[in-house]
């Protein structure tokens, strides 16, 4: 109690943080009382608990947490500071409350979230809830959806933003969890209630069944508009008043509220935008100008199709709109004018507001004055505006009387009377009423123009009282926000707002109102109005404040659509103002514009005074390097944050690309007169120069020009090859100027002007070439590279054998290509010329060509490049191929699209829009990255927008060359004693010790500084880059250099490990995987070098590595365990132990479990000495975890202690001290259990820890502790030991076994030989004959098998379906051992269904999961298949067991096997055909040996299912039918054992589901024929008695079965002569023995057709052989004589081979012929042959015959019985991967035993007929025992020599 009294004295807030749960509970209870008592919401008491509220909701004790939640709810409801805690508390609720089992906790959690929404924190709450939807725990997802649904239901769609929810809905509908899908359905219904049909388009792609369910629910919803039932705090007072009004004046107001909510969300907002610019036909702009109207029509039709998309992605539509405008304005064909207008309408509808900037192009400039009346002008502009903007209302100007009338309908009467009262207080009261009324008004009901006219009414904007004025301005803002505010209404108020913007007291309100108007009427229009008003009056304060407002507005709204030209003239006026404040504001505005427009803005102000210009430059300097902020406003008003998504993505992009197009461009074509052109082409160079000077002046003056420049291109092109080099240079300068002036539009001149510039690169003068290169770069910067690379022009240039041209052009390409993410296919045309450059006489050309080679390869791929060498001379080809190989190694990855790397350098006519999906490309390729190319790649994507292009673009060309050389050196520089010095510094505390929970900046900076002396600069830049992809590159480079720089790596090891610990804190999985991959290689290298980690290195790395062992991803955990494993080779295990022990204290249960498992492995591998500080302390700590609340942790702790028990025996109980009764009983139970059966854990370890010398023999000792001793566990024990040769030293001596070493007596043996093991191994062979010397008192006999082993068999069978391949194989092998021994096999009786279920579950798992897993070795899968099939064949050989399989299980099994046979993925594998053949054989076995009623029934049900299933392939049904045919063939022998009543019931059900008409609709006629054949055969065999077997059918009239049988009986009575089996089975047109010759000929023709086809040739030959055998007098000569000699001899030879096979092959029946086409026997077998199966020896032929044909020898013929080897036992298939380099003792013993077994079996073969059944690979009881005696004697001899 002492403790209690201490905490009870603490203040409440400290109790709430106390570590004792009682203290916290008490704290929360008291806090709850305090919260309920505080009356003042602003009381300072609330702030005390601000930091604690998160802990209230995330308390780890469930009871305490409930109380905390109650307190938190009251806090949120009453504290004014509660809003600050929203994010952390809601995130806590999502992660720690929603997963609680108690419903009360969840309810409180939801209430807290809703309360936060009520206190105006809806957005933050919604953000956290949406994050919760990504959680892996379905409980959390369900609770988050439920919370969102309740919020929407209560608060309505104005408060809860619907777009983000709708965006994730389809994903929720796809969830695996039914609960999540159900909850998603409920929220979809709730959303539909609010927005009706706007929800349909986003959900159109969900599952049709779900959609149908939704439709059904939606129909049930009431049609009235929903109303919110709960309000935000700010609305609650209004709500109360509204209710009073409603009570007083009926429901008049309520009606207004109704209509508002429903149309609020526009379906448009929820649609995905479509990008259409890139889809325009390439020749669109040419065709639209074509002379033929048909071509113009084609072009327009292409556009018409594209603009039908309901929502278009923003982009640069200027050119398209201009082209369409031109058609509308100038085309003579009326039809085309209409079509173009239609296209413009489509564009406007698809772009909505984003079309605003082009509306001016399309329909003439919008008028500024009063807008036209709604039905007015009909210009395209207004039409579009109307069509598009449902919200931008164009309304006529109303008279003052109409306005008063409308206002009085919605405002209280007193309010209108007091508007112009002389008493300011009355006016203020009136404004308050006015404001409340506006706040409550419904959007659709609000007469905006009438209301603002009332506000403008006397005294209007001349109001003298500032309070009234402030409120008036606030009301204007409210009306603009809440109503459908038109430009007409804006015109009424803007003047007044501009007048008040400079007012000290009202200025802010005026700005707020202006912003609201800008949001309603779009910023470009509002800004233009406001600027013209501000500069048409004299007040400088108003002017400067207007400019300030505009600067801010541009940042908030983005720059799109603004009229730069108008701004610039206003800004120039402002710069000339006398008032300094106006000038300063103007310069600030220019700075903001600079962010969007870039350096080109300065051109307009070059003629300002130098002093002013320097101020402007200084402002621009400040802005340099900054990127424009993402717009936060102007994103389609009232649309619940509307196109947030779209706009955010588009705006910066528009800024980068389209902003240049906003600059006013001058048309200069009229100045390019014919005189000027002739001047440029004059003979006299001086006149030519004059002409060029004039052109330069024209461009200079215009600043920005339109793309139409008349005949100038041709004139300038002529000057590029002027004999006067000065003029060439001048022309190049003009072209450079032209590129800047024309901007991106210059791309249309690339072909006629750009390519000639490239020709100049071949000039002999250095300075001309430099000028040409600068010009080409200036152009490429504007156009991107696509235009240059398209077509043959570039390859033609490269073809010219000019060394200067070649080297410059290749150098330019080498610089540009790496920055591109894709290139036109025409690039391949350059390759032949590139190859000729590789062999050019000029050394520089060769070097440049070699440099460019990797970049060509990066885009074209190695294969294409290698293919292109085909046309070279042989000598050249070899050289080029060698260079290609070298380049392949240096090939860089394509640059990833960084967030903003979408600027012009990337090129293309459309604004480059790269999806983030391109990022991973980097990953996959970065493995091959050779460090050389890195700086270019790092730089290029950084050149993001035009704004930066001037400085950014040229950077790479210079720096990359410098840095390229630097990269060739080593990446780690060996500094003598560097590492020792760093350790000293850390010891002496000169630097920070590497110890943190998350890495702070100072650690990263310190590491950077330490690395600077010993890591290459460029690598360091990659290592500390902010982008994870650079970390991936760094790791790839480090992997490459690992082997070559061992010394450097070891010298910097401490730094490398520290850097890797930083990577462990990254969230990116790809980096983590790469880092772990590198670590595995690193520790392998260190152990090879026999390096030992220093304490410093270990302590700064291992703890962070251990954190990762708790990762949720399995792959990562495995990797970390593998690394820990390898670390034991370079750092003592005893020192690792404490670090891992520390890891068991983690909060992460996965980490605890993995660490405990690792501790077990350490003890198992290195004995008890690893336990630090002492075994006792260590074990006590481990034992604590037996009581852990997590199951995996408990198991791991128990397993670890069991492991110790196996090494140390009962002493464990002393070491672990006292445990609680429950824990002790769990431990004892586990120890007992581990003694009874092979535990799964060691098997898992085998596969996880191949390097560890692992003592699995300790596992063997577990196996032997209990009485259950079936053979499978023995074999498992032997097999698991075989993997671990060095195990012996850790094992207690009586468990050691190493036959070979003992026999050779090489002195290395440390143990005696336990007899137990020998005798058990003997038992495998002769359990009955040899008396067994027992050592133990309890002697388990195999006669007790059934009583003892049921549980063992259950356990092993359960492992068959394991997801882990090795576990499954292990279990299958054990079962196989049992099945192969006749005397043991009956142990499986009673378990058959269970085993088959496990097997087909495993088959399904392989089919769905393993085959799709890229990481899995396909050999593993083949091995697993082999085991499964081998097991089944063994099982279905034993008839008594095979008959136990029930119908349902057989159906699923056959489904699994047929699916496997049809799996095309298997065929592609090396061993695939073999697997399919084995499955074929197995299917035959299943059909023959199962209970005939069950299998026939199963096949009928399977056929029915496969015909019903739409997804099922026709091939599947076909194979099922082939199985049925097979069964039909067996019927004569099996008819008496079949339960006919059941079969007829199944056929009845089949015919009920598939009446005759329905069956005939099937694509194939086979189902009908199959059914008829089956019934026909049954009738034939049973005769009229068959009608007595319809007892199980309740209502015989439901199907045609009875009628059909009656018909058949009647028919067979009428007919004489029996029909051959063959036609019955084939379902063919029944040819009986006396059939007409024509039919016989048809039949033979069919057979010969098969022989002639490639696929069915074998089947055809077999049928022909059967036919000849049956009708020996049949004449096949006519069919042969028309064919070639070759064909005749082929047929004869084929028949001979079949004869040999059938007759000489130990009576292998024809029915076993499996065709390679994956079909179960397709070969007809006449009755005579069929019976031969049964009559050889009264028994069936064993599978060994087929196996030898199919699996081992794979020969066609010529084997006789004496040579028959047995198939290798399954164990030999398994031994490959597990066996280490050194063969262990057990391994050798194993091989001796298998040799022995083989020799005995060969001995048997000599005197047993091959058709006698003996499970393949198993011994039979009758064999001689000489060899076993021999082995026993040998062991006796060894033992006696040891004594």
GROMACS .gro file of N, CA, C and O in nm, residues 1283-1358:
model
  304
 1283UNK      N    1   2.103  -3.299  -4.341
 1283UNK     CA    2   2.141  -3.167  -4.389
 1283UNK      C    3   2.249  -3.103  -4.307
 1283UNK      O    4   2.298  -2.998  -4.342
 1284UNK      N    5   2.289  -3.159  -4.194
 1284UNK     CA    6   2.373  -3.083  -4.103
 1284UNK      C    7   2.490  -3.163  -4.050
 1284UNK      O    8   2.486  -3.218  -3.941
 1285UNK      N    9   2.597  -3.170  -4.127
 1285UNK     CA   10   2.709  -3.254  -4.091
 1285UNK      C   11   2.778  -3.213  -3.963
 1285UNK      O   12   2.819  -3.297  -3.887
 1286UNK      N   13   2.787  -3.082  -3.938
 1286UNK     CA   14   2.871  -3.046  -3.824
 1286UNK      C   15   2.793  -3.050  -3.694
 1286UNK      O   16   2.837  -2.999  -3.594
 1287UNK      N   17   2.676  -3.105  -3.699
 1287UNK     CA   18   2.591  -3.098  -3.581
 1287UNK      C   19   2.647  -3.174  -3.463
 1287UNK      O   20   2.622  -3.140  -3.350
 1288UNK      N   21   2.723  -3.278  -3.491
 1288UNK     CA   22   2.751  -3.375  -3.387
 1288UNK      C   23   2.802  -3.316  -3.257
 1288UNK      O   24   2.762  -3.358  -3.151
 1289UNK      N   25   2.889  -3.216  -3.264
 1289UNK     CA   26   2.953  -3.177  -3.139
 1289UNK      C   27   2.858  -3.121  -3.034
 1289UNK      O   28   2.889  -3.120  -2.919
 1290UNK      N   29   2.742  -3.071  -3.076
 1290UNK     CA   30   2.652  -3.015  -2.976
 1290UNK      C   31   2.559  -3.120  -2.916
 1290UNK      O   32   2.478  -3.090  -2.833
 1291UNK      N   33   2.564  -3.242  -2.963
 1291UNK     CA   34   2.459  -3.338  -2.931
 1291UNK      C   35   2.501  -3.426  -2.816
 1291UNK      O   36   2.616  -3.462  -2.804
 1292UNK      N   37   2.404  -3.462  -2.736
 1292UNK     CA   38   2.438  -3.558  -2.631
 1292UNK      C   39   2.473  -3.690  -2.696
 1292UNK      O   40   2.414  -3.730  -2.795
 1293UNK      N   41   2.568  -3.759  -2.635
 1293UNK     CA   42   2.634  -3.864  -2.712
 1293UNK      C   43   2.541  -3.978  -2.753
 1293UNK      O   44   2.557  -4.033  -2.860
 1294UNK      N   45   2.440  -4.010  -2.671
 1294UNK     CA   46   2.363  -4.127  -2.713
 1294UNK      C   47   2.282  -4.102  -2.840
 1294UNK      O   48   2.222  -4.193  -2.894
 1295UNK      N   49   2.278  -3.976  -2.885
 1295UNK     CA   50   2.201  -3.951  -3.006
 1295UNK      C   51   2.288  -3.940  -3.128
 1295UNK      O   52   2.245  -3.893  -3.231
 1296UNK      N   53   2.414  -3.974  -3.120
 1296UNK     CA   54   2.498  -3.953  -3.238
 1296UNK      C   55   2.509  -4.079  -3.320
 1296UNK      O   56   2.508  -4.189  -3.268
 1297UNK      N   57   2.522  -4.057  -3.451
 1297UNK     CA   58   2.526  -4.171  -3.541
 1297UNK      C   59   2.608  -4.132  -3.662
 1297UNK      O   60   2.575  -4.038  -3.730
 1298UNK      N   61   2.718  -4.203  -3.687
 1298UNK     CA   62   2.796  -4.172  -3.806
 1298UNK      C   63   2.862  -4.299  -3.853
 1298UNK      O   64   2.978  -4.325  -3.827
 1299UNK      N   65   2.785  -4.381  -3.923
 1299UNK     CA   66   2.830  -4.515  -3.959
 1299UNK      C   67   2.965  -4.518  -4.025
 1299UNK      O   68   3.053  -4.595  -3.990
 1300UNK      N   69   2.983  -4.431  -4.122
 1300UNK     CA   70   3.103  -4.440  -4.204
 1300UNK      C   71   3.228  -4.412  -4.124
 1300UNK      O   72   3.329  -4.480  -4.132
 1301UNK      N   73   3.216  -4.303  -4.044
 1301UNK     CA   74   3.335  -4.268  -3.967
 1301UNK      C   75   3.370  -4.379  -3.871
 1301UNK      O   76   3.485  -4.411  -3.846
 1302UNK      N   77   3.266  -4.441  -3.815
 1302UNK     CA   78   3.292  -4.547  -3.717
 1302UNK      C   79   3.362  -4.663  -3.787
 1302UNK      O   80   3.461  -4.717  -3.738
 1303UNK      N   81   3.312  -4.697  -3.904
 1303UNK     CA   82   3.367  -4.814  -3.971
 1303UNK      C   83   3.510  -4.788  -4.013
 1303UNK      O   84   3.598  -4.872  -3.998
 1304UNK      N   85   3.536  -4.667  -4.065
 1304UNK     CA   86   3.672  -4.641  -4.113
 1304UNK      C   87   3.770  -4.616  -3.999
 1304UNK      O   88   3.890  -4.606  -4.018
 1305UNK      N   89   3.716  -4.599  -3.880
 1305UNK     CA   90   3.799  -4.583  -3.762
 1305UNK      C   91   3.904  -4.475  -3.782
 1305UNK      O   92   4.020  -4.497  -3.764
 1306UNK      N   93   3.858  -4.358  -3.820
 1306UNK     CA   94   3.959  -4.254  -3.840
 1306UNK      C   95   3.975  -4.166  -3.717
 1306UNK      O   96   4.022  -4.054  -3.725
 1307UNK      N   97   3.932  -4.217  -3.607
 1307UNK     CA   98   3.965  -4.151  -3.481
 1307UNK      C   99   3.890  -4.023  -3.452
 1307UNK      O  100   3.920  -3.954  -3.358
 1308UNK      N  101   3.790  -3.989  -3.534
 1308UNK     CA  102   3.725  -3.860  -3.506
 1308UNK      C  103   3.597  -3.878  -3.428
 1308UNK      O  104   3.524  -3.785  -3.407
 1309UNK      N  105   3.570  -4.003  -3.390
 1309UNK     CA  106   3.439  -4.026  -3.330
 1309UNK      C  107   3.442  -3.989  -3.183
 1309UNK      O  108   3.535  -4.021  -3.112
 1310UNK      N  109   3.337  -3.916  -3.140
 1310UNK     CA  110   3.336  -3.874  -3.002
 1310UNK      C  111   3.223  -3.943  -2.926
 1310UNK      O  112   3.176  -3.893  -2.828
 1311UNK      N  113   3.169  -4.052  -2.979
 1311UNK     CA  114   3.049  -4.102  -2.914
 1311UNK      C  115   3.029  -4.251  -2.937
 1311UNK      O  116   3.090  -4.310  -3.023
 1312UNK      N  117   2.939  -4.306  -2.856
 1312UNK     CA  118   2.904  -4.446  -2.877
 1312UNK      C  119   2.789  -4.456  -2.974
 1312UNK      O  120   2.720  -4.361  -3.000
 1313UNK      N  121   2.766  -4.579  -3.014
 1313UNK     CA  122   2.664  -4.599  -3.116
 1313UNK      C  123   2.534  -4.640  -3.048
 1313UNK      O  124   2.531  -4.741  -2.980
 1314UNK      N  125   2.427  -4.566  -3.060
 1314UNK     CA  126   2.303  -4.608  -2.994
 1314UNK      C  127   2.234  -4.717  -3.076
 1314UNK      O  128   2.206  -4.699  -3.192
 1315UNK      N  129   2.207  -4.829  -3.009
 1315UNK     CA  130   2.146  -4.940  -3.083
 1315UNK      C  131   2.008  -4.900  -3.133
 1315UNK      O  132   1.965  -4.943  -3.237
 1316UNK      N  133   1.942  -4.820  -3.052
 1316UNK     CA  134   1.805  -4.786  -3.086
 1316UNK      C  135   1.791  -4.748  -3.232
 1316UNK      O  136   1.705  -4.797  -3.304
 1317UNK      N  137   1.878  -4.663  -3.277
 1317UNK     CA  138   1.864  -4.612  -3.413
 1317UNK      C  139   1.882  -4.722  -3.513
 1317UNK      O  140   1.806  -4.735  -3.608
 1318UNK      N  141   1.983  -4.810  -3.489
 1318UNK     CA  142   2.003  -4.916  -3.588
 1318UNK      C  143   1.877  -4.997  -3.602
 1318UNK      O  144   1.829  -5.023  -3.710
 1319UNK      N  145   1.822  -5.036  -3.485
 1319UNK     CA  146   1.711  -5.130  -3.497
 1319UNK      C  147   1.592  -5.065  -3.562
 1319UNK      O  148   1.522  -5.128  -3.637
 1320UNK      N  149   1.575  -4.941  -3.534
 1320UNK     CA  150   1.461  -4.876  -3.596
 1320UNK      C  151   1.478  -4.875  -3.747
 1320UNK      O  152   1.385  -4.890  -3.822
 1321UNK      N  153   1.602  -4.854  -3.792
 1321UNK     CA  154   1.623  -4.848  -3.936
 1321UNK      C  155   1.600  -4.986  -3.996
 1321UNK      O  156   1.550  -5.000  -4.107
 1322UNK      N  157   1.638  -5.089  -3.923
 1322UNK     CA  158   1.611  -5.223  -3.972
 1322UNK      C  159   1.463  -5.241  -3.994
 1322UNK      O  160   1.416  -5.298  -4.091
 1323UNK      N  161   1.392  -5.187  -3.895
 1323UNK     CA  162   1.248  -5.207  -3.897
 1323UNK      C  163   1.182  -5.161  -4.026
 1323UNK      O  164   1.078  -5.210  -4.064
 1324UNK      N  165   1.243  -5.063  -4.085
 1324UNK     CA  166   1.180  -5.012  -4.207
 1324UNK      C  167   1.160  -5.125  -4.305
 1324UNK      O  168   1.063  -5.132  -4.377
 1325UNK      N  169   1.260  -5.215  -4.305
 1325UNK     CA  170   1.253  -5.319  -4.409
 1325UNK      C  171   1.175  -5.443  -4.365
 1325UNK      O  172   1.090  -5.493  -4.436
 1326UNK      N  173   1.207  -5.495  -4.249
 1326UNK     CA  174   1.145  -5.622  -4.214
 1326UNK      C  175   1.083  -5.615  -4.076
 1326UNK      O  176   1.135  -5.671  -3.980
 1327UNK      N  177   0.974  -5.543  -4.063
 1327UNK     CA  178   0.920  -5.528  -3.928
 1327UNK      C  179   0.868  -5.658  -3.868
 1327UNK      O  180   0.865  -5.675  -3.749
 1328UNK      N  181   0.829  -5.752  -3.954
 1328UNK     CA  182   0.762  -5.870  -3.899
 1328UNK      C  183   0.863  -5.980  -3.867
 1328UNK      O  184   0.861  -6.041  -3.763
 1329UNK      N  185   0.958  -6.001  -3.958
 1329UNK     CA  186   1.042  -6.119  -3.947
 1329UNK      C  187   1.149  -6.106  -3.841
 1329UNK      O  188   1.188  -6.203  -3.779
 1330UNK      N  189   1.200  -5.985  -3.823
 1330UNK     CA  190   1.317  -5.975  -3.734
 1330UNK      C  191   1.273  -5.937  -3.595
 1330UNK      O  192   1.209  -5.834  -3.578
 1331UNK      N  193   1.308  -6.017  -3.497
 1331UNK     CA  194   1.273  -5.977  -3.359
 1331UNK      C  195   1.359  -5.856  -3.322
 1331UNK      O  196   1.474  -5.849  -3.359
 1332UNK      N  197   1.298  -5.765  -3.250
 1332UNK     CA  198   1.366  -5.637  -3.230
 1332UNK      C  199   1.420  -5.627  -3.089
 1332UNK      O  200   1.344  -5.630  -2.994
 1333UNK      N  201   1.552  -5.617  -3.072
 1333UNK     CA  202   1.604  -5.600  -2.935
 1333UNK      C  203   1.566  -5.460  -2.887
 1333UNK      O  204   1.600  -5.362  -2.951
 1334UNK      N  205   1.495  -5.452  -2.777
 1334UNK     CA  206   1.449  -5.322  -2.729
 1334UNK      C  207   1.538  -5.276  -2.615
 1334UNK      O  208   1.586  -5.355  -2.537
 1335UNK      N  209   1.552  -5.142  -2.607
 1335UNK     CA  210   1.634  -5.089  -2.498
 1335UNK      C  211   1.545  -5.030  -2.391
 1335UNK      O  212   1.569  -5.039  -2.275
 1336UNK      N  213   1.434  -4.970  -2.438
 1336UNK     CA  214   1.347  -4.904  -2.342
 1336UNK      C  215   1.252  -5.004  -2.277
 1336UNK      O  216   1.224  -5.109  -2.331
 1337UNK      N  217   1.200  -4.960  -2.163
 1337UNK     CA  218   1.103  -5.045  -2.096
 1337UNK      C  219   0.973  -5.049  -2.178
 1337UNK      O  220   0.911  -5.152  -2.193
 1338UNK      N  221   0.935  -4.935  -2.223
 1338UNK     CA  222   0.811  -4.931  -2.303
 1338UNK      C  223   0.850  -4.968  -2.444
 1338UNK      O  224   0.934  -4.904  -2.505
 1339UNK      N  225   0.789  -5.073  -2.502
 1339UNK     CA  226   0.831  -5.110  -2.637
 1339UNK      C  227   0.716  -5.089  -2.733
 1339UNK      O  228   0.621  -5.165  -2.734
 1340UNK      N  229   0.724  -4.987  -2.811
 1340UNK     CA  230   0.614  -4.964  -2.906
 1340UNK      C  231   0.623  -5.063  -3.021
 1340UNK      O  232   0.727  -5.076  -3.084
 1341UNK      N  233   0.513  -5.139  -3.047
 1341UNK     CA  234   0.510  -5.232  -3.159
 1341UNK      C  235   0.433  -5.171  -3.272
 1341UNK      O  236   0.348  -5.087  -3.251
 1342UNK      N  237   0.461  -5.220  -3.391
 1342UNK     CA  238   0.386  -5.162  -3.502
 1342UNK      C  239   0.242  -5.210  -3.506
 1342UNK      O  240   0.159  -5.153  -3.572
 1343UNK      N  241   0.216  -5.317  -3.426
 1343UNK     CA  242   0.076  -5.361  -3.421
 1343UNK      C  243  -0.009  -5.254  -3.354
 1343UNK      O  244  -0.128  -5.246  -3.373
 1344UNK      N  245   0.058  -5.172  -3.272
 1344UNK     CA  246  -0.019  -5.066  -3.202
 1344UNK      C  247  -0.032  -4.942  -3.288
 1344UNK      O  248  -0.076  -4.839  -3.241
 1345UNK      N  249   0.013  -4.954  -3.410
 1345UNK     CA  250   0.018  -4.836  -3.497
 1345UNK      C  251  -0.109  -4.751  -3.488
 1345UNK      O  252  -0.104  -4.633  -3.469
 1346UNK      N  253  -0.225  -4.820  -3.502
 1346UNK     CA  254  -0.348  -4.743  -3.512
 1346UNK      C  255  -0.378  -4.666  -3.386
 1346UNK      O  256  -0.415  -4.551  -3.391
 1347UNK      N  257  -0.357  -4.732  -3.272
 1347UNK     CA  258  -0.392  -4.661  -3.149
 1347UNK      C  259  -0.298  -4.543  -3.125
 1347UNK      O  260  -0.339  -4.440  -3.077
 1348UNK      N  261  -0.171  -4.562  -3.162
 1348UNK     CA  262  -0.074  -4.457  -3.126
 1348UNK      C  263  -0.062  -4.346  -3.230
 1348UNK      O  264  -0.025  -4.235  -3.200
 1349UNK      N  265  -0.086  -4.380  -3.355
 1349UNK     CA  266  -0.037  -4.287  -3.457
 1349UNK      C  267  -0.143  -4.198  -3.518
 1349UNK      O  268  -0.111  -4.113  -3.599
 1350UNK      N  269  -0.269  -4.219  -3.481
 1350UNK     CA  270  -0.372  -4.136  -3.546
 1350UNK      C  271  -0.336  -3.988  -3.534
 1350UNK      O  272  -0.342  -3.913  -3.631
 1351UNK      N  273  -0.293  -3.948  -3.411
 1351UNK     CA  274  -0.266  -3.804  -3.393
 1351UNK      C  275  -0.144  -3.762  -3.475
 1351UNK      O  276  -0.139  -3.653  -3.531
 1352UNK      N  277  -0.044  -3.852  -3.481
 1352UNK     CA  278   0.076  -3.818  -3.560
 1352UNK      C  279   0.039  -3.799  -3.705
 1352UNK      O  280   0.080  -3.702  -3.771
 1353UNK      N  281  -0.041  -3.895  -3.758
 1353UNK     CA  282  -0.080  -3.886  -3.900
 1353UNK      C  283  -0.159  -3.758  -3.922
 1353UNK      O  284  -0.137  -3.686  -4.018
 1354UNK      N  285  -0.251  -3.728  -3.829
 1354UNK     CA  286  -0.327  -3.603  -3.844
 1354UNK      C  287  -0.234  -3.484  -3.856
 1354UNK      O  288  -0.253  -3.395  -3.938
 1355UNK      N  289  -0.134  -3.485  -3.768
 1355UNK     CA  290  -0.041  -3.370  -3.768
 1355UNK      C  291   0.032  -3.359  -3.902
 1355UNK      O  292   0.044  -3.254  -3.962
 1356UNK      N  293   0.082  -3.477  -3.947
 1356UNK     CA  294   0.161  -3.473  -4.072
 1356UNK      C  295   0.072  -3.431  -4.189
 1356UNK      O  296   0.111  -3.350  -4.272
 1357UNK      N  297  -0.050  -3.485  -4.191
 1357UNK     CA  298  -0.142  -3.447  -4.301
 1357UNK      C  299  -0.167  -3.296  -4.298
 1357UNK      O  300  -0.171  -3.230  -4.400
 1358UNK      N  301  -0.180  -3.243  -4.176
 1358UNK     CA  302  -0.207  -3.098  -4.170
 1358UNK      C  303  -0.091  -3.019  -4.230
 1358UNK      O  304  -0.108  -2.911  -4.283
   0.00000   0.00000   0.00000
